[in-house]
């Protein structure tokens, strides 16, 4: 068990809808990362927060947004969903702000858009 | 180093044998590397890491070797067990704001 908790485990929704994915990092970790993993691609970095502030952005669509709250949990909001958004969404946490300590991943939320 | 379309290399080993999984990383400026294991339906699980000032690091049943000259990383698993069956991939930290993850190798352990 990595200590990173993601909810829900599965989400099935229709095109055009909006969903919120939730992540609780490991105790003591200040960084939260969001990744997308689809069948034909590896892990795609979306966004990172450190201690409540956005620190880095990757390939995140404008329809997607995230935030990290004072208690350090994070939410990823996906709106105007398209079929191609179906994927596994992982949250990872790290003690550090930079890329010099390991990321610890949750077990993901499987999103299916129909 | 960026993720590409997934046609994973595969490795099949007999239970009890040693496994060696390889990774070619892309950026000579990367100075921190991580190996992950991902089982079906689960998130990537941290196995072991190594910094560029080291050539070798050992954990429990696992050893990571780093060859900076040829930008190559390997993961050795001793006495491979059925529970080791999974996809293994490496990550590097090139200059910038994100880790890059390899596409992975699918390891199957034959009982």
PDB file of N, CA, C and O in Angstrom, chain B residues 49-94:
ATOM      1  N   UNK B  49      15.343   3.226  -6.354  1.00  0.00           N
ATOM      2  CA  UNK B  49      15.821   4.388  -7.096  1.00  0.00           C
ATOM      3  C   UNK B  49      17.343   4.455  -7.011  1.00  0.00           C
ATOM      4  O   UNK B  49      17.975   3.760  -6.197  1.00  0.00           O
ATOM      5  N   UNK B  50      17.914   5.289  -7.867  1.00  0.00           N
ATOM      6  CA  UNK B  50      19.361   5.463  -7.871  1.00  0.00           C
ATOM      7  C   UNK B  50      19.684   6.860  -8.385  1.00  0.00           C
ATOM      8  O   UNK B  50      19.011   7.360  -9.293  1.00  0.00           O
ATOM      9  N   UNK B  51      20.689   7.454  -7.799  1.00  0.00           N
ATOM     10  CA  UNK B  51      21.128   8.778  -8.265  1.00  0.00           C
ATOM     11  C   UNK B  51      22.357   8.600  -9.149  1.00  0.00           C
ATOM     12  O   UNK B  51      23.053   7.588  -9.081  1.00  0.00           O
ATOM     13  N   UNK B  52      22.656   9.628  -9.918  1.00  0.00           N
ATOM     14  CA  UNK B  52      23.694   9.485 -10.945  1.00  0.00           C
ATOM     15  C   UNK B  52      25.097   9.411 -10.373  1.00  0.00           C
ATOM     16  O   UNK B  52      26.047   9.092 -11.097  1.00  0.00           O
ATOM     17  N   UNK B  53      25.258   9.678  -9.086  1.00  0.00           N
ATOM     18  CA  UNK B  53      26.584   9.558  -8.480  1.00  0.00           C
ATOM     19  C   UNK B  53      26.875   8.121  -8.022  1.00  0.00           C
ATOM     20  O   UNK B  53      27.883   7.854  -7.385  1.00  0.00           O
ATOM     21  N   UNK B  54      25.963   7.224  -8.352  1.00  0.00           N
ATOM     22  CA  UNK B  54      26.130   5.815  -8.012  1.00  0.00           C
ATOM     23  C   UNK B  54      26.040   4.967  -9.270  1.00  0.00           C
ATOM     24  O   UNK B  54      25.396   5.356 -10.242  1.00  0.00           O
ATOM     25  N   UNK B  55      26.691   3.797  -9.249  1.00  0.00           N
ATOM     26  CA  UNK B  55      26.593   2.852 -10.363  1.00  0.00           C
ATOM     27  C   UNK B  55      25.681   1.676 -10.042  1.00  0.00           C
ATOM     28  O   UNK B  55      25.176   1.005 -10.937  1.00  0.00           O
ATOM     29  N   UNK B  56      25.504   1.436  -8.761  1.00  0.00           N
ATOM     30  CA  UNK B  56      24.769   0.239  -8.352  1.00  0.00           C
ATOM     31  C   UNK B  56      24.089   0.514  -7.022  1.00  0.00           C
ATOM     32  O   UNK B  56      24.634   1.213  -6.153  1.00  0.00           O
ATOM     33  N   UNK B  57      22.897  -0.056  -6.880  1.00  0.00           N
ATOM     34  CA  UNK B  57      22.198   0.045  -5.599  1.00  0.00           C
ATOM     35  C   UNK B  57      21.395  -1.229  -5.422  1.00  0.00           C
ATOM     36  O   UNK B  57      20.777  -1.721  -6.365  1.00  0.00           O
ATOM     37  N   UNK B  58      21.428  -1.737  -4.195  1.00  0.00           N
ATOM     38  CA  UNK B  58      20.739  -2.997  -3.942  1.00  0.00           C
ATOM     39  C   UNK B  58      19.602  -2.815  -2.968  1.00  0.00           C
ATOM     40  O   UNK B  58      19.684  -2.031  -2.021  1.00  0.00           O
ATOM     41  N   UNK B  59      18.536  -3.572  -3.216  1.00  0.00           N
ATOM     42  CA  UNK B  59      17.425  -3.619  -2.294  1.00  0.00           C
ATOM     43  C   UNK B  59      17.156  -5.062  -1.937  1.00  0.00           C
ATOM     44  O   UNK B  59      18.018  -5.919  -2.103  1.00  0.00           O
ATOM     45  N   UNK B  60      15.955  -5.332  -1.499  1.00  0.00           N
ATOM     46  CA  UNK B  60      15.598  -6.697  -1.170  1.00  0.00           C
ATOM     47  C   UNK B  60      15.275  -7.444  -2.457  1.00  0.00           C
ATOM     48  O   UNK B  60      14.300  -7.175  -3.128  1.00  0.00           O
ATOM     49  N   UNK B  61      16.124  -8.351  -2.830  1.00  0.00           N
ATOM     50  CA  UNK B  61      16.009  -9.174  -4.053  1.00  0.00           C
ATOM     51  C   UNK B  61      16.150  -8.369  -5.339  1.00  0.00           C
ATOM     52  O   UNK B  61      16.036  -8.920  -6.432  1.00  0.00           O
ATOM     53  N   UNK B  62      16.362  -7.097  -5.272  1.00  0.00           N
ATOM     54  CA  UNK B  62      16.511  -6.298  -6.484  1.00  0.00           C
ATOM     55  C   UNK B  62      17.818  -5.512  -6.450  1.00  0.00           C
ATOM     56  O   UNK B  62      18.291  -5.112  -5.376  1.00  0.00           O
ATOM     57  N   UNK B  63      18.370  -5.323  -7.645  1.00  0.00           N
ATOM     58  CA  UNK B  63      19.577  -4.525  -7.813  1.00  0.00           C
ATOM     59  C   UNK B  63      19.375  -3.640  -9.037  1.00  0.00           C
ATOM     60  O   UNK B  63      18.901  -4.124 -10.076  1.00  0.00           O
ATOM     61  N   UNK B  64      19.722  -2.378  -8.924  1.00  0.00           N
ATOM     62  CA  UNK B  64      19.667  -1.485 -10.078  1.00  0.00           C
ATOM     63  C   UNK B  64      21.101  -1.125 -10.445  1.00  0.00           C
ATOM     64  O   UNK B  64      21.923  -0.824  -9.581  1.00  0.00           O
ATOM     65  N   UNK B  65      21.383  -1.201 -11.737  1.00  0.00           N
ATOM     66  CA  UNK B  65      22.688  -0.826 -12.272  1.00  0.00           C
ATOM     67  C   UNK B  65      22.512   0.361 -13.206  1.00  0.00           C
ATOM     68  O   UNK B  65      21.571   0.391 -14.010  1.00  0.00           O
ATOM     69  N   UNK B  66      23.396   1.310 -13.100  1.00  0.00           N
ATOM     70  CA  UNK B  66      23.330   2.506 -13.928  1.00  0.00           C
ATOM     71  C   UNK B  66      24.633   2.651 -14.709  1.00  0.00           C
ATOM     72  O   UNK B  66      25.718   2.685 -14.114  1.00  0.00           O
ATOM     73  N   UNK B  67      24.521   2.732 -16.020  1.00  0.00           N
ATOM     74  CA  UNK B  67      25.674   2.960 -16.881  1.00  0.00           C
ATOM     75  C   UNK B  67      25.450   4.279 -17.603  1.00  0.00           C
ATOM     76  O   UNK B  67      24.727   4.350 -18.603  1.00  0.00           O
ATOM     77  N   UNK B  68      26.076   5.322 -17.089  1.00  0.00           N
ATOM     78  CA  UNK B  68      25.844   6.660 -17.639  1.00  0.00           C
ATOM     79  C   UNK B  68      26.505   6.829 -19.000  1.00  0.00           C
ATOM     80  O   UNK B  68      26.064   7.645 -19.806  1.00  0.00           O
ATOM     81  N   UNK B  69      27.541   6.060 -19.260  1.00  0.00           N
ATOM     82  CA  UNK B  69      28.249   6.188 -20.530  1.00  0.00           C
ATOM     83  C   UNK B  69      27.335   5.874 -21.708  1.00  0.00           C
ATOM     84  O   UNK B  69      27.359   6.567 -22.729  1.00  0.00           O
ATOM     85  N   UNK B  70      26.521   4.843 -21.537  1.00  0.00           N
ATOM     86  CA  UNK B  70      25.622   4.447 -22.622  1.00  0.00           C
ATOM     87  C   UNK B  70      24.165   4.737 -22.284  1.00  0.00           C
ATOM     88  O   UNK B  70      23.255   4.277 -22.986  1.00  0.00           O
ATOM     89  N   UNK B  71      23.935   5.475 -21.220  1.00  0.00           N
ATOM     90  CA  UNK B  71      22.578   5.853 -20.805  1.00  0.00           C
ATOM     91  C   UNK B  71      21.681   4.631 -20.678  1.00  0.00           C
ATOM     92  O   UNK B  71      20.610   4.527 -21.297  1.00  0.00           O
ATOM     93  N   UNK B  72      22.107   3.721 -19.825  1.00  0.00           N
ATOM     94  CA  UNK B  72      21.406   2.462 -19.670  1.00  0.00           C
ATOM     95  C   UNK B  72      21.203   2.149 -18.199  1.00  0.00           C
ATOM     96  O   UNK B  72      22.091   2.352 -17.367  1.00  0.00           O
ATOM     97  N   UNK B  73      20.027   1.655 -17.925  1.00  0.00           N
ATOM     98  CA  UNK B  73      19.613   1.295 -16.573  1.00  0.00           C
ATOM     99  C   UNK B  73      19.116  -0.141 -16.621  1.00  0.00           C
ATOM    100  O   UNK B  73      18.437  -0.537 -17.583  1.00  0.00           O
ATOM    101  N   UNK B  74      19.452  -0.922 -15.614  1.00  0.00           N
ATOM    102  CA  UNK B  74      18.881  -2.261 -15.573  1.00  0.00           C
ATOM    103  C   UNK B  74      18.385  -2.574 -14.167  1.00  0.00           C
ATOM    104  O   UNK B  74      18.879  -2.033 -13.184  1.00  0.00           O
ATOM    105  N   UNK B  75      17.402  -3.448 -14.139  1.00  0.00           N
ATOM    106  CA  UNK B  75      16.832  -3.929 -12.876  1.00  0.00           C
ATOM    107  C   UNK B  75      17.018  -5.434 -12.840  1.00  0.00           C
ATOM    108  O   UNK B  75      16.570  -6.137 -13.741  1.00  0.00           O
ATOM    109  N   UNK B  76      17.706  -5.907 -11.831  1.00  0.00           N
ATOM    110  CA  UNK B  76      17.897  -7.338 -11.667  1.00  0.00           C
ATOM    111  C   UNK B  76      17.036  -7.807 -10.506  1.00  0.00           C
ATOM    112  O   UNK B  76      17.080  -7.226  -9.424  1.00  0.00           O
ATOM    113  N   UNK B  77      16.256  -8.850 -10.755  1.00  0.00           N
ATOM    114  CA  UNK B  77      15.420  -9.448  -9.724  1.00  0.00           C
ATOM    115  C   UNK B  77      15.945 -10.853  -9.460  1.00  0.00           C
ATOM    116  O   UNK B  77      16.012 -11.682 -10.373  1.00  0.00           O
ATOM    117  N   UNK B  78      16.331 -11.105  -8.237  1.00  0.00           N
ATOM    118  CA  UNK B  78      16.867 -12.416  -7.883  1.00  0.00           C
ATOM    119  C   UNK B  78      15.746 -13.373  -7.509  1.00  0.00           C
ATOM    120  O   UNK B  78      14.731 -12.971  -6.922  1.00  0.00           O
ATOM    121  N   UNK B  79      15.941 -14.621  -7.872  1.00  0.00           N
ATOM    122  CA  UNK B  79      14.993 -15.683  -7.497  1.00  0.00           C
ATOM    123  C   UNK B  79      13.560 -15.258  -7.786  1.00  0.00           C
ATOM    124  O   UNK B  79      12.717 -15.157  -6.883  1.00  0.00           O
ATOM    125  N   UNK B  80      13.291 -15.003  -9.050  1.00  0.00           N
ATOM    126  CA  UNK B  80      11.992 -14.456  -9.468  1.00  0.00           C
ATOM    127  C   UNK B  80      10.843 -15.362  -9.037  1.00  0.00           C
ATOM    128  O   UNK B  80      10.911 -16.584  -9.152  1.00  0.00           O
ATOM    129  N   UNK B  81       9.790 -14.717  -8.543  1.00  0.00           N
ATOM    130  CA  UNK B  81       8.617 -15.419  -8.035  1.00  0.00           C
ATOM    131  C   UNK B  81       7.384 -15.080  -8.870  1.00  0.00           C
ATOM    132  O   UNK B  81       7.356 -14.042  -9.534  1.00  0.00           O
ATOM    133  N   UNK B  82       6.353 -15.913  -8.850  1.00  0.00           N
ATOM    134  CA  UNK B  82       5.136 -15.601  -9.623  1.00  0.00           C
ATOM    135  C   UNK B  82       4.567 -14.225  -9.313  1.00  0.00           C
ATOM    136  O   UNK B  82       4.043 -13.545 -10.200  1.00  0.00           O
ATOM    137  N   UNK B  83       4.696 -13.782  -8.077  1.00  0.00           N
ATOM    138  CA  UNK B  83       4.207 -12.453  -7.700  1.00  0.00           C
ATOM    139  C   UNK B  83       4.980 -11.313  -8.331  1.00  0.00           C
ATOM    140  O   UNK B  83       4.560 -10.154  -8.238  1.00  0.00           O
ATOM    141  N   UNK B  84       6.090 -11.629  -8.971  1.00  0.00           N
ATOM    142  CA  UNK B  84       6.868 -10.592  -9.666  1.00  0.00           C
ATOM    143  C   UNK B  84       6.322 -10.317 -11.060  1.00  0.00           C
ATOM    144  O   UNK B  84       6.755  -9.355 -11.708  1.00  0.00           O
ATOM    145  N   UNK B  85       5.393 -11.118 -11.531  1.00  0.00           N
ATOM    146  CA  UNK B  85       4.805 -10.897 -12.846  1.00  0.00           C
ATOM    147  C   UNK B  85       4.085  -9.552 -12.865  1.00  0.00           C
ATOM    148  O   UNK B  85       3.197  -9.291 -12.050  1.00  0.00           O
ATOM    149  N   UNK B  86       4.496  -8.695 -13.783  1.00  0.00           N
ATOM    150  CA  UNK B  86       3.952  -7.332 -13.851  1.00  0.00           C
ATOM    151  C   UNK B  86       4.631  -6.616 -15.009  1.00  0.00           C
ATOM    152  O   UNK B  86       5.494  -7.177 -15.684  1.00  0.00           O
ATOM    153  N   UNK B  87       4.251  -5.357 -15.210  1.00  0.00           N
ATOM    154  CA  UNK B  87       4.973  -4.475 -16.135  1.00  0.00           C
ATOM    155  C   UNK B  87       5.948  -3.649 -15.301  1.00  0.00           C
ATOM    156  O   UNK B  87       5.579  -3.094 -14.263  1.00  0.00           O
ATOM    157  N   UNK B  88       7.184  -3.596 -15.752  1.00  0.00           N
ATOM    158  CA  UNK B  88       8.220  -2.827 -15.070  1.00  0.00           C
ATOM    159  C   UNK B  88       8.653  -1.680 -15.971  1.00  0.00           C
ATOM    160  O   UNK B  88       8.898  -1.884 -17.167  1.00  0.00           O
ATOM    161  N   UNK B  89       8.754  -0.482 -15.428  1.00  0.00           N
ATOM    162  CA  UNK B  89       9.254   0.621 -16.222  1.00  0.00           C
ATOM    163  C   UNK B  89      10.116   1.549 -15.375  1.00  0.00           C
ATOM    164  O   UNK B  89       9.996   1.605 -14.153  1.00  0.00           O
ATOM    165  N   UNK B  90      10.986   2.250 -16.096  1.00  0.00           N
ATOM    166  CA  UNK B  90      11.905   3.161 -15.437  1.00  0.00           C
ATOM    167  C   UNK B  90      11.427   4.589 -15.639  1.00  0.00           C
ATOM    168  O   UNK B  90      10.632   4.877 -16.534  1.00  0.00           O
ATOM    169  N   UNK B  91      11.922   5.468 -14.787  1.00  0.00           N
ATOM    170  CA  UNK B  91      11.627   6.892 -14.908  1.00  0.00           C
ATOM    171  C   UNK B  91      12.936   7.660 -14.743  1.00  0.00           C
ATOM    172  O   UNK B  91      13.817   7.251 -13.980  1.00  0.00           O
ATOM    173  N   UNK B  92      13.058   8.766 -15.472  1.00  0.00           N
ATOM    174  CA  UNK B  92      14.216   9.634 -15.363  1.00  0.00           C
ATOM    175  C   UNK B  92      13.729  11.067 -15.181  1.00  0.00           C
ATOM    176  O   UNK B  92      12.580  11.391 -15.493  1.00  0.00           O
ATOM    177  N   UNK B  93      14.633  11.921 -14.702  1.00  0.00           N
ATOM    178  CA  UNK B  93      14.269  13.319 -14.463  1.00  0.00           C
ATOM    179  C   UNK B  93      15.120  14.265 -15.313  1.00  0.00           C
ATOM    180  O   UNK B  93      15.997  14.952 -14.824  1.00  0.00           O
ATOM    181  N   UNK B  94      14.852  14.357 -16.600  1.00  0.00           N
ATOM    182  CA  UNK B  94      15.617  15.286 -17.435  1.00  0.00           C
ATOM    183  C   UNK B  94      15.349  16.717 -16.989  1.00  0.00           C
ATOM    184  O   UNK B  94      14.381  16.964 -16.263  1.00  0.00           O
TER     185      UNK B  94
END
